[in-house]
mmCIF file with all atom_site columns, C-alpha atoms in Angstrom:
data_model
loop_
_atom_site.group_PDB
_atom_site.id
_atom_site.type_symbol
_atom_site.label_atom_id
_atom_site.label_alt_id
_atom_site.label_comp_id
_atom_site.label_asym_id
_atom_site.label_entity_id
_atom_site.label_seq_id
_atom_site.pdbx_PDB_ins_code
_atom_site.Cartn_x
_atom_site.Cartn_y
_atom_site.Cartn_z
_atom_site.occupancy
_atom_site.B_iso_or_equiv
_atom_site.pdbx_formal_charge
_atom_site.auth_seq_id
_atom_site.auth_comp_id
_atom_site.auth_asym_id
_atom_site.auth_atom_id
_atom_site.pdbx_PDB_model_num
ATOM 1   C CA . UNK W 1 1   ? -6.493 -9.560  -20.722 1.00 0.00 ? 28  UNK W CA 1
ATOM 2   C CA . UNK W 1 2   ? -4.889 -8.552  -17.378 1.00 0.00 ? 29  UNK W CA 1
ATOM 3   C CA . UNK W 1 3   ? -5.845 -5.104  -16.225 1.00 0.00 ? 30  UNK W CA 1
ATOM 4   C CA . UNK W 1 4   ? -3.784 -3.242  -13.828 1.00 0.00 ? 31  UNK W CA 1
ATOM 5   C CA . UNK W 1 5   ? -6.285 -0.643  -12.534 1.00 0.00 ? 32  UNK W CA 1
ATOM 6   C CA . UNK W 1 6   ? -3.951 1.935   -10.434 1.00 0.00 ? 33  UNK W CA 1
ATOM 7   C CA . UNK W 1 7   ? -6.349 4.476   -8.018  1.00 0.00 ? 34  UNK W CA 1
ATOM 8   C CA . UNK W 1 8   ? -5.256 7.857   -6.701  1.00 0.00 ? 35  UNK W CA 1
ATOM 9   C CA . UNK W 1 9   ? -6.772 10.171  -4.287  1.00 0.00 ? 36  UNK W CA 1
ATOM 10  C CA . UNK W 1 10  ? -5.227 13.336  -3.979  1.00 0.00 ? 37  UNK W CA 1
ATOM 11  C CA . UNK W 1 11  ? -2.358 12.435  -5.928  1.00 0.00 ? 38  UNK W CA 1
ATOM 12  C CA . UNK W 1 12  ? -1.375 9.526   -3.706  1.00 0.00 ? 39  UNK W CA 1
ATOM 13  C CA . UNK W 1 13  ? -1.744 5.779   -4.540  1.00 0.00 ? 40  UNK W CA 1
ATOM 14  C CA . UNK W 1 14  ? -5.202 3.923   -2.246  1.00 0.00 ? 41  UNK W CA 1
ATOM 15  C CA . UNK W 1 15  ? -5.656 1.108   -4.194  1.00 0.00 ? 42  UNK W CA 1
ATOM 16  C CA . UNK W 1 16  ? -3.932 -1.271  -7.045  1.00 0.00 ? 43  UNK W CA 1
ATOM 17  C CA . UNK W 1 17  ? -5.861 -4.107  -8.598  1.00 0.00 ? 44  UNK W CA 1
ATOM 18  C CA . UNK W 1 18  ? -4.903 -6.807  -10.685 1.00 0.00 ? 45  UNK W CA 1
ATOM 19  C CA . UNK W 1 19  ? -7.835 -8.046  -12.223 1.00 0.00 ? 46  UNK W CA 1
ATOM 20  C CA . UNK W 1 20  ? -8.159 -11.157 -14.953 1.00 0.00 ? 47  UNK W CA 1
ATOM 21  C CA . UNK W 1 21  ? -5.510 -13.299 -16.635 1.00 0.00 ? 48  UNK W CA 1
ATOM 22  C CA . UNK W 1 22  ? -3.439 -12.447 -19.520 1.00 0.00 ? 49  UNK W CA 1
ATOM 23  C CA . UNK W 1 23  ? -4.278 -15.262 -22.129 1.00 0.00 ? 50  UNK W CA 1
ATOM 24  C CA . UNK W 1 24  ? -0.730 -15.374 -23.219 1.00 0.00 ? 51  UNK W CA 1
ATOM 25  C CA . UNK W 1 25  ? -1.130 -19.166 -22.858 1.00 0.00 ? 52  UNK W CA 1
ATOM 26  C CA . UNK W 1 26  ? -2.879 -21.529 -20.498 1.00 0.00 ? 53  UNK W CA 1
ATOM 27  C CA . UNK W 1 27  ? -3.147 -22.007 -16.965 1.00 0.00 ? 54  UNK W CA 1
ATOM 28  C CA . UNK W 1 28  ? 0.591  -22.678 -15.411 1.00 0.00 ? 55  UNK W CA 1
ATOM 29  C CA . UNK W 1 29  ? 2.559  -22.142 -18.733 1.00 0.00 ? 56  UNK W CA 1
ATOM 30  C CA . UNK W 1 30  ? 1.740  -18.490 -19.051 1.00 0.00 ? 57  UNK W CA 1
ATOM 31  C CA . UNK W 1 31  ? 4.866  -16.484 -18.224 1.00 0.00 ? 58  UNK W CA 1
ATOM 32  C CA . UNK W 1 32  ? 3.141  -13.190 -18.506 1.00 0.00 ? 59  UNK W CA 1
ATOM 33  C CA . UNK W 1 33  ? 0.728  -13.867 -16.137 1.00 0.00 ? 60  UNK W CA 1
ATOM 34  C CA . UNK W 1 34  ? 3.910  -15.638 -13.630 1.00 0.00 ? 61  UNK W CA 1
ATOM 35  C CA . UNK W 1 35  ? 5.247  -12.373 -14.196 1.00 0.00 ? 62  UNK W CA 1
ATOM 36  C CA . UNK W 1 36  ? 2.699  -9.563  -13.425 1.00 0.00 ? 63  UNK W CA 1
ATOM 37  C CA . UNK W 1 37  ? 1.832  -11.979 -9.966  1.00 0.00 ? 64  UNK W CA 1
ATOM 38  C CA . UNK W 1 38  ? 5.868  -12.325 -9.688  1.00 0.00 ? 65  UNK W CA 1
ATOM 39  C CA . UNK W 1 39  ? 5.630  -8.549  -9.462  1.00 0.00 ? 66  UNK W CA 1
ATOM 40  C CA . UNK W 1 40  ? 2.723  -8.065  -7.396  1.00 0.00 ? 67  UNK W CA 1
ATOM 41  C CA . UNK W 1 41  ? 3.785  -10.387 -4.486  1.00 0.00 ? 68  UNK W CA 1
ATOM 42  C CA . UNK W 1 42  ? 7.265  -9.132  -4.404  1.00 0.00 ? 69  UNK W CA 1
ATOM 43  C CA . UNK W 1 43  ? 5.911  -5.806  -3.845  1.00 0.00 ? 70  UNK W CA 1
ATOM 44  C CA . UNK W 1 44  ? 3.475  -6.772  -1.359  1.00 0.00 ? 71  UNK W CA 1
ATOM 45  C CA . UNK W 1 45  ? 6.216  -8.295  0.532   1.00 0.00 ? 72  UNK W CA 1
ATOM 46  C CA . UNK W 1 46  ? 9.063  -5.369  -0.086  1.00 0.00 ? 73  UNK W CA 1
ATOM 47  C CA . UNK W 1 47  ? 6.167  -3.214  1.883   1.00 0.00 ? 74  UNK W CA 1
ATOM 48  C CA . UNK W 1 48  ? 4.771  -5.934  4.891   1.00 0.00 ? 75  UNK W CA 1
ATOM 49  C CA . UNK W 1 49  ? 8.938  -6.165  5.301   1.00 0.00 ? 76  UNK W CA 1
ATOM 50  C CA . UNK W 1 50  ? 9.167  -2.574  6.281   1.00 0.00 ? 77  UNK W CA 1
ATOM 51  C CA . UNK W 1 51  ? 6.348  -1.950  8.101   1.00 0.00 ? 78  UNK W CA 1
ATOM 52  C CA . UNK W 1 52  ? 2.998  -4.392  7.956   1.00 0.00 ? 79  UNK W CA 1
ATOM 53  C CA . UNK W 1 53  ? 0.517  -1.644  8.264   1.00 0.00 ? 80  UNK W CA 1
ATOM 54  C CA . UNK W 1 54  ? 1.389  -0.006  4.969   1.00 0.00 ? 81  UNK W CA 1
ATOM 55  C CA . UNK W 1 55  ? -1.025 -2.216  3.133   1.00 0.00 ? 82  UNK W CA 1
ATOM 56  C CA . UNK W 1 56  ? -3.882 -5.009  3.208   1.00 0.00 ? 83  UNK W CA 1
ATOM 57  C CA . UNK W 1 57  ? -4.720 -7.018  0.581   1.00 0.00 ? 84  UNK W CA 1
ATOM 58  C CA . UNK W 1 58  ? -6.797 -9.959  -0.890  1.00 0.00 ? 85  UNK W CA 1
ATOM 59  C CA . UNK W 1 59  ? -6.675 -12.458 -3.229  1.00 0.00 ? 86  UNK W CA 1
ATOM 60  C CA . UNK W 1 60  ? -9.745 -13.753 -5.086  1.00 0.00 ? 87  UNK W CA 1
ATOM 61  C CA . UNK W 1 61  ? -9.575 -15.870 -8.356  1.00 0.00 ? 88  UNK W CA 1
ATOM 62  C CA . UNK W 1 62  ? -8.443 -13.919 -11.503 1.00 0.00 ? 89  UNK W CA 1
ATOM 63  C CA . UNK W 1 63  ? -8.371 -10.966 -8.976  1.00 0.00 ? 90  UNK W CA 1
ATOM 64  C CA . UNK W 1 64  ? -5.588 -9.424  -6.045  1.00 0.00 ? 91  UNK W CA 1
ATOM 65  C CA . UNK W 1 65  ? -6.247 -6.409  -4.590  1.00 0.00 ? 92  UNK W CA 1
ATOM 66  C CA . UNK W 1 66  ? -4.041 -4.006  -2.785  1.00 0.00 ? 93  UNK W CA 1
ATOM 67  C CA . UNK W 1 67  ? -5.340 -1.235  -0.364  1.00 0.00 ? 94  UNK W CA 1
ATOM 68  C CA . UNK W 1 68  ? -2.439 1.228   0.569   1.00 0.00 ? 95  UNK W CA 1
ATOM 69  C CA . UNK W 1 69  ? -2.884 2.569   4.206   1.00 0.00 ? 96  UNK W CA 1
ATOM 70  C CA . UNK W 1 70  ? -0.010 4.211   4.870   1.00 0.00 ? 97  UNK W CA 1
ATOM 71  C CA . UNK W 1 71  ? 1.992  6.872   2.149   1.00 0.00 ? 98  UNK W CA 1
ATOM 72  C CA . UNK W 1 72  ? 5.454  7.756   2.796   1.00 0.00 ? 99  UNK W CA 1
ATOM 73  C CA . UNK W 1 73  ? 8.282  8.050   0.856   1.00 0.00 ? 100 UNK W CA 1
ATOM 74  C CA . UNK W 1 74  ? 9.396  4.230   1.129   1.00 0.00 ? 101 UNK W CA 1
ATOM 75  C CA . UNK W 1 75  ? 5.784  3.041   0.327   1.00 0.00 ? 102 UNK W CA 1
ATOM 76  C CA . UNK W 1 76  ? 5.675  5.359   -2.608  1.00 0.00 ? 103 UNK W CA 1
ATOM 77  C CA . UNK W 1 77  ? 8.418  4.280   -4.382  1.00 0.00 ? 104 UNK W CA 1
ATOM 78  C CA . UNK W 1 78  ? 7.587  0.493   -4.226  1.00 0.00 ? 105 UNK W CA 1
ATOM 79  C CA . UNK W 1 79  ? 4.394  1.192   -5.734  1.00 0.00 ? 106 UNK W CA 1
ATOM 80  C CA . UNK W 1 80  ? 5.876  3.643   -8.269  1.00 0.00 ? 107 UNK W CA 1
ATOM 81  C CA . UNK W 1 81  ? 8.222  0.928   -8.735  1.00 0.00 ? 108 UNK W CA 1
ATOM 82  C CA . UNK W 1 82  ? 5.647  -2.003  -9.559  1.00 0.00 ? 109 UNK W CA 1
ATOM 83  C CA . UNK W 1 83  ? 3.554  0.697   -11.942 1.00 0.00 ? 110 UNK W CA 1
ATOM 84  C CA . UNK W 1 84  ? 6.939  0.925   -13.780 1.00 0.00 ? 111 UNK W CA 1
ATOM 85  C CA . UNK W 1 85  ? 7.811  -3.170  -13.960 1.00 0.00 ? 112 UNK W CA 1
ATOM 86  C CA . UNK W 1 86  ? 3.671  -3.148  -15.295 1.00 0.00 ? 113 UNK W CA 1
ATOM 87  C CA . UNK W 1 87  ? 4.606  -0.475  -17.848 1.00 0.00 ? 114 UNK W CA 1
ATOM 88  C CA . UNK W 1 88  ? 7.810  -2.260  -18.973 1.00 0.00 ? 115 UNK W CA 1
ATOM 89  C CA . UNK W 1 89  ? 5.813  -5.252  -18.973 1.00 0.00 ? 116 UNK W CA 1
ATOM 90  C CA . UNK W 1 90  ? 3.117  -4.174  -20.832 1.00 0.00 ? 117 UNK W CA 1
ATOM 91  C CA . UNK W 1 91  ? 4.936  -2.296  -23.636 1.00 0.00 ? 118 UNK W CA 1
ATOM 92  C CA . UNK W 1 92  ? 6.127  -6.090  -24.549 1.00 0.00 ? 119 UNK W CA 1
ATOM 93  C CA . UNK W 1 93  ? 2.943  -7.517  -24.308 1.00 0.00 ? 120 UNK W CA 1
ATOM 94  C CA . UNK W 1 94  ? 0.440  -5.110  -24.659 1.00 0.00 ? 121 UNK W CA 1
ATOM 95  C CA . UNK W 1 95  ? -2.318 -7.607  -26.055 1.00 0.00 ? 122 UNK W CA 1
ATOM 96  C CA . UNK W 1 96  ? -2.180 -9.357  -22.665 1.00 0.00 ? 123 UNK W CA 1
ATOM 97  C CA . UNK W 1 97  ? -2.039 -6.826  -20.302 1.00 0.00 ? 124 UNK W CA 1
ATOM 98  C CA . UNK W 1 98  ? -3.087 -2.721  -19.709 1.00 0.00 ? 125 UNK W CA 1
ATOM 99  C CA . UNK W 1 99  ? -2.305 -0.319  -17.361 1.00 0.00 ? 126 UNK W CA 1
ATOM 100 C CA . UNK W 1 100 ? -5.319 1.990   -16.226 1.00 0.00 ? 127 UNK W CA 1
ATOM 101 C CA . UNK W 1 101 ? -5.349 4.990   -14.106 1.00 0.00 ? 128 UNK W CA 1
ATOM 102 C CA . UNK W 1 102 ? -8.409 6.642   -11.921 1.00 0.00 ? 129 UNK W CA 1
#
C-alpha cells in the first residue's frame, strides 16, 4: 500500500511523504502507482516554477519526500491541491493507497 503521510505544524503544511508502492499490479504496469508519482512531480514542479525555494525534496526507493519551506497563498493551494487529487485518488482505490494526517 501507498501511504500519503501529510504533516502540519501550526495549521500549515512542512512535510508530504509518499511512502511504498500501491500493489495495484507490478513494477511499470501499475497505473495507480504512475498516477500518485504523476501527481507528486507535477506538483513539485507547479511550485520550483514559481519560486524554487518553496520546497526541497528527495527521492529514495519506494519513498519521495517533500519539505515545504516557504507558505503562502500560491504554495498552499498546490499542496491543498495534490491532498485533493490523493483523496480523489484514493476513494477509487482505497486498497492501494491512504491518506494520513499528523
Amino acid at each position: 500500500m501507498l501511504r500519503v503521510l501529510v504533516k502540519k505544524k501550526n495549521n500549515e503544511f512542512y512535510k508530504i511523504s509518499l511512502i511504498g508502492h500501491t500493489e495495484y499490479d507490478d513494477y511499470g504496469k501499475d497505473i495507480v502507482c504512475s498516477s500518485a508519482s504523476s501527481i507528486m512531480i507535477t506538483t513539485v514542479n507547479a511550485l520550483l516554477e514559481f519560486d524554487k525555494s518553496y520546497i526541497t525534496y528527495e527521492e529514495k526507493k519506494n519513498a519521495f519526500y517533500i519539505i515545504i519551506n516557504k507558505n503562502d497563498d500560491i504554495s498552499n493551494k498546490l499542496i491543498q491541491n495534490m491532498i485533493n487529487m490523493f483523496s480523489e485518488l484514493s476513494k477509487k482505490y482505497s486498497k492501494n493507497i491512504k491518506i494520513e494526517e499528523e
